[in-house]
Coordinates of N, CA and C in Angstrom, one line a residue:
M62 N -22.9 -21.4 35.0 CA -22.2 -20.2 34.6 C -22.5 -20.0 33.1
E63 N -23.0 -18.8 32.8 CA -23.4 -18.5 31.4 C -22.2 -17.8 30.7
K64 N -21.9 -18.4 29.6 CA -20.8 -17.8 28.7 C -21.4 -16.7 27.9
K65 N -20.7 -15.6 27.9 CA -21.1 -14.5 27.0 C -20.4 -14.6 25.7
K66 N -21.2 -14.6 24.6 CA -20.6 -14.6 23.3 C -20.2 -13.3 22.9
K67 N -18.9 -13.2 22.5 CA -18.4 -11.9 22.0 C -18.6 -11.9 20.5
A68 N -19.3 -10.9 20.0 CA -19.6 -10.7 18.6 C -18.3 -10.0 18.0
K69 N -17.9 -10.5 16.9 CA -16.8 -9.9 16.2 C -17.2 -8.6 15.6
A70 N -16.4 -7.6 15.9 CA -16.7 -6.3 15.3 C -16.3 -6.3 13.9
A71 N -17.2 -6.1 13.0 CA -16.8 -6.1 11.5 C -16.3 -4.7 11.1
F72 N -15.2 -4.7 10.4 CA -14.6 -3.5 10.0 C -15.4 -3.1 8.7
E73 N -15.8 -1.8 8.6 CA -16.6 -1.4 7.5 C -15.8 -0.4 6.6
Y74 N -14.7 0.1 7.1 CA -14.0 1.2 6.4 C -12.5 1.1 6.8
V75 N -11.6 1.3 5.8 CA -10.2 1.3 6.0 C -9.7 2.7 5.5
E76 N -9.0 3.4 6.4 CA -8.5 4.7 6.0 C -7.0 4.6 6.0
P77 N -6.3 4.7 4.9 CA -4.9 4.7 4.8 C -4.3 5.9 5.5
I78 N -3.1 5.7 6.1 CA -2.5 6.8 6.9 C -1.2 7.2 6.1
G79 N -0.9 8.5 6.2 CA 0.4 9.0 5.5 C 0.2 9.1 4.0
D80 N 1.3 8.9 3.3 CA 1.2 9.0 1.8 C 0.9 7.6 1.2
R81 N -0.4 7.2 1.5 CA -0.8 5.9 1.0 C -2.3 6.0 0.5
V82 N -2.6 5.0 -0.4 CA -4.0 4.9 -0.9 C -4.4 3.5 -0.7
L83 N -5.7 3.2 -0.7 CA -6.3 1.9 -0.7 C -6.8 1.6 -2.1
V84 N -6.3 0.4 -2.6 CA -6.5 0.1 -4.0 C -7.2 -1.3 -4.1
R85 N -8.2 -1.4 -4.9 CA -8.9 -2.7 -5.2 C -8.2 -3.1 -6.5
K86 N -7.4 -4.2 -6.4 CA -6.7 -4.8 -7.5 C -7.6 -5.3 -8.6
D87 N -7.2 -5.1 -9.8 CA -8.0 -5.6 -11.0 C -7.8 -7.1 -11.0
E88 N -8.8 -7.8 -11.6 CA -8.7 -9.3 -11.8 C -7.6 -9.6 -12.7
P89 N -6.9 -10.7 -12.5 CA -5.9 -11.1 -13.4 C -6.5 -11.6 -14.8
K90 N -5.7 -11.4 -15.8 CA -6.2 -11.8 -17.2 C -6.3 -13.3 -17.3
R91 N -7.4 -13.7 -17.9 CA -7.6 -15.1 -18.1 C -7.6 -15.5 -19.5
E92 N -7.5 -14.5 -20.4 CA -7.3 -14.8 -21.8 C -6.5 -13.7 -22.5
T93 N -5.9 -14.0 -23.6 CA -5.2 -13.0 -24.3 C -6.1 -12.2 -25.2
R94 N -5.5 -11.1 -25.8 CA -6.4 -10.2 -26.6 C -6.9 -11.0 -27.8
G95 N -6.2 -12.0 -28.3 CA -6.7 -12.8 -29.4 C -7.8 -13.8 -29.0
G96 N -8.1 -13.9 -27.7 CA -9.1 -14.8 -27.3 C -8.6 -16.2 -26.8
I97 N -7.3 -16.4 -26.7 CA -6.8 -17.6 -26.3 C -6.9 -17.7 -24.8
A98 N -7.6 -18.8 -24.3 CA -7.7 -19.0 -22.8 C -6.4 -19.4 -22.2
L99 N -6.1 -18.8 -21.1 CA -4.8 -19.1 -20.4 C -5.1 -20.1 -19.2
P100 N -4.3 -21.1 -19.0 CA -4.5 -21.9 -17.8 C -4.1 -21.1 -16.6
D101 N -4.6 -21.5 -15.4 CA -4.4 -20.8 -14.2 C -2.9 -20.5 -13.9
A102 N -2.0 -21.5 -14.2 CA -0.6 -21.4 -13.9 C 0.1 -20.3 -14.8
A103 N -0.6 -20.0 -15.9 CA 0.0 -19.1 -16.9 C -0.6 -17.7 -16.8
E104 N -1.4 -17.4 -15.8 CA -2.0 -16.1 -15.7 C -1.0 -15.0 -15.7
I105 N -1.3 -13.9 -16.4 CA -0.5 -12.8 -16.5 C -0.7 -11.9 -15.3
P106 N 0.3 -11.7 -14.4 CA 0.0 -10.9 -13.2 C -0.4 -9.5 -13.6
T107 N -1.3 -9.0 -12.9 CA -1.8 -7.6 -13.1 C -1.4 -6.7 -12.0
I108 N -1.0 -5.5 -12.2 CA -0.6 -4.6 -11.2 C -1.4 -3.3 -11.4
T109 N -2.6 -3.4 -11.9 CA -3.5 -2.3 -12.0 C -4.6 -2.4 -11.0
G110 N -5.2 -1.3 -10.7 CA -6.4 -1.3 -9.8 C -7.0 0.0 -9.7
R111 N -8.1 0.1 -8.9 CA -8.8 1.4 -8.7 C -8.6 1.9 -7.3
I112 N -8.4 3.1 -7.2 CA -8.3 3.7 -5.8 C -9.6 3.7 -5.2
V113 N -9.7 3.1 -4.0 CA -10.9 3.1 -3.2 C -11.0 4.2 -2.2
T114 N -9.9 4.5 -1.5 CA -9.8 5.5 -0.5 C -8.4 6.2 -0.6
I115 N -8.4 7.5 -0.3 CA -7.2 8.2 -0.3 C -6.9 8.8 1.1
S116 N -5.7 8.7 1.6 CA -5.4 9.3 2.9 C -5.6 10.8 2.9
A117 N -5.8 11.4 4.1 CA -5.9 12.8 4.2 C -4.7 13.6 3.7
V118 N -3.5 13.0 3.9 CA -2.3 13.6 3.4 C -2.3 13.7 1.9
V119 N -2.6 12.6 1.2 CA -2.6 12.6 -0.2 C -3.7 13.5 -0.8
E120 N -4.9 13.5 -0.1 CA -6.0 14.3 -0.6 C -5.7 15.8 -0.5
N121 N -5.0 16.2 0.5 CA -4.6 17.7 0.6 C -3.4 18.1 -0.1
D122 N -2.7 17.2 -0.7 CA -1.5 17.5 -1.5 C -1.9 17.8 -2.9
E123 N -1.8 19.1 -3.3 CA -2.1 19.5 -4.6 C -1.2 19.0 -5.7
E124 N 0.0 18.6 -5.3 CA 1.0 18.1 -6.3 C 0.8 16.7 -6.7
L125 N -0.1 16.0 -6.0 CA -0.4 14.6 -6.3 C -1.7 14.5 -7.1
P126 N -1.7 14.0 -8.3 CA -2.9 14.0 -9.2 C -3.8 12.8 -8.9
L127 N -3.9 12.4 -7.7 CA -4.7 11.2 -7.4 C -6.1 11.5 -6.8
R128 N -7.1 10.8 -7.4 CA -8.4 11.0 -6.9 C -9.1 9.6 -6.7
Q129 N -10.1 9.6 -5.9 CA -10.8 8.3 -5.6 C -11.4 7.8 -7.0
Y130 N -11.3 6.5 -7.2 CA -11.8 5.8 -8.4 C -10.9 5.9 -9.6
D131 N -9.7 6.6 -9.4 CA -8.7 6.6 -10.5 C -8.2 5.2 -10.7
K132 N -8.0 4.8 -12.0 CA -7.3 3.6 -12.3 C -5.8 3.8 -12.4
I133 N -5.1 3.0 -11.6 CA -3.6 3.2 -11.5 C -2.8 2.0 -11.9
L134 N -1.6 2.2 -12.2 CA -0.6 1.2 -12.3 C 0.4 1.3 -11.2
F135 N 0.6 0.2 -10.4 CA 1.4 0.3 -9.2 C 2.4 -0.9 -9.1
H136 N 3.5 -0.6 -8.4 CA 4.5 -1.6 -8.2 C 4.0 -2.4 -6.9
P137 N 3.8 -3.7 -7.0 CA 3.2 -4.5 -5.9 C 4.2 -4.8 -4.8
K138 N 5.5 -4.5 -4.9 CA 6.4 -5.0 -3.9 C 6.1 -4.5 -2.5
N139 N 5.7 -3.2 -2.3 CA 5.5 -2.7 -1.0 C 4.0 -2.6 -0.6
A140 N 3.1 -3.1 -1.5 CA 1.7 -3.1 -1.3 C 1.3 -4.1 -0.1
V141 N 0.5 -3.6 0.8 CA 0.1 -4.4 1.9 C -1.3 -4.9 1.7
P142 N -1.5 -6.3 1.7 CA -2.8 -6.8 1.5 C -3.7 -6.5 2.7
V143 N -5.0 -6.2 2.4 CA -6.0 -6.0 3.5 C -7.1 -7.0 3.3
D144 N -7.3 -7.9 4.4 CA -8.2 -8.9 4.3 C -9.5 -8.4 4.9
L145 N -10.2 -7.6 4.2 CA -11.5 -7.0 4.7 C -12.7 -7.6 4.0
E146 N -12.6 -7.8 2.7 CA -13.6 -8.4 1.9 C -13.0 -9.6 1.2
H147 N -13.6 -10.8 1.4 CA -13.0 -12.0 0.9 C -13.0 -12.1 -0.6
D148 N -14.0 -11.4 -1.3 CA -14.1 -11.5 -2.7 C -13.4 -10.3 -3.4
N149 N -12.8 -9.4 -2.7 CA -12.0 -8.3 -3.3 C -10.6 -8.3 -2.9
Q150 N -9.7 -8.0 -3.7 CA -8.3 -7.9 -3.4 C -8.0 -6.4 -3.1
L151 N -7.9 -6.1 -1.8 CA -7.6 -4.7 -1.4 C -6.1 -4.6 -0.9
F152 N -5.5 -3.5 -1.3 CA -4.1 -3.3 -0.9 C -3.9 -1.9 -0.5
V153 N -3.1 -1.7 0.6 CA -2.7 -0.3 0.9 C -1.4 -0.1 0.2
V154 N -1.3 0.9 -0.7 CA -0.2 1.1 -1.6 C 0.4 2.5 -1.3
P155 N 1.8 2.5 -1.0 CA 2.4 3.8 -0.8 C 2.4 4.6 -2.1
V156 N 2.2 5.9 -2.0 CA 2.1 6.8 -3.2 C 3.4 6.7 -4.1
E157 N 4.5 6.5 -3.5 CA 5.8 6.4 -4.3 C 5.8 5.1 -5.1
D158 N 4.9 4.1 -4.9 CA 4.9 2.9 -5.7 C 3.8 3.0 -6.8
I159 N 3.1 4.1 -6.9 CA 2.2 4.3 -8.0 C 3.0 4.9 -9.2
V160 N 3.0 4.1 -10.3 CA 3.8 4.4 -11.4 C 3.0 5.3 -12.4
A161 N 1.7 5.1 -12.6 CA 0.9 5.9 -13.6 C -0.5 5.9 -13.2
V162 N -1.2 7.0 -13.7 CA -2.6 7.1 -13.5 C -3.2 7.1 -14.9
F163 N -4.3 6.3 -15.2 CA -4.9 6.2 -16.5 C -6.0 7.3 -16.5
R164 N -5.9 8.2 -17.6 CA -6.9 9.2 -17.8 C -7.5 9.1 -19.2
R165 N -8.7 9.6 -19.3 CA -9.3 9.6 -20.6 C -8.9 10.8 -21.4
E166 N -8.6 11.9 -20.7 CA -8.2 13.1 -21.4 C -7.0 13.7 -20.7
K167 N -6.2 14.5 -21.4 CA -5.1 15.1 -20.8 C -5.5 16.3 -19.9
P168 N -5.1 16.4 -18.7 CA -5.5 17.6 -17.9 C -5.0 18.9 -18.4
E169 N -5.7 19.9 -18.3 CA -5.3 21.2 -18.7 C -4.2 21.8 -17.9
E170 N -3.3 22.5 -18.5 CA -2.2 23.0 -17.7 C -2.3 24.5 -17.6

């Protein structure tokens, strides 16, 4: 009797649903601004990241100033980790947990 090998289907894309975005978390800081190296136990936790994908709801909402590749500051409490790429820390983050968006220039009003 021949056993059929089932190939694992690899996920290539994650689309957040509702008022959520997919964020690639920035690497934790390993040294201070002054150049002092920090041991692993003393790492300063980071809650910044780049938006990888935006849900259709967020994309169509003109009141939300979020775009793909924006650098954001977010509250990690409700962020859901996504184990898609072992070398990247991806999280699905609700829009209400995004605290700030970093911009190079102030948008025109």
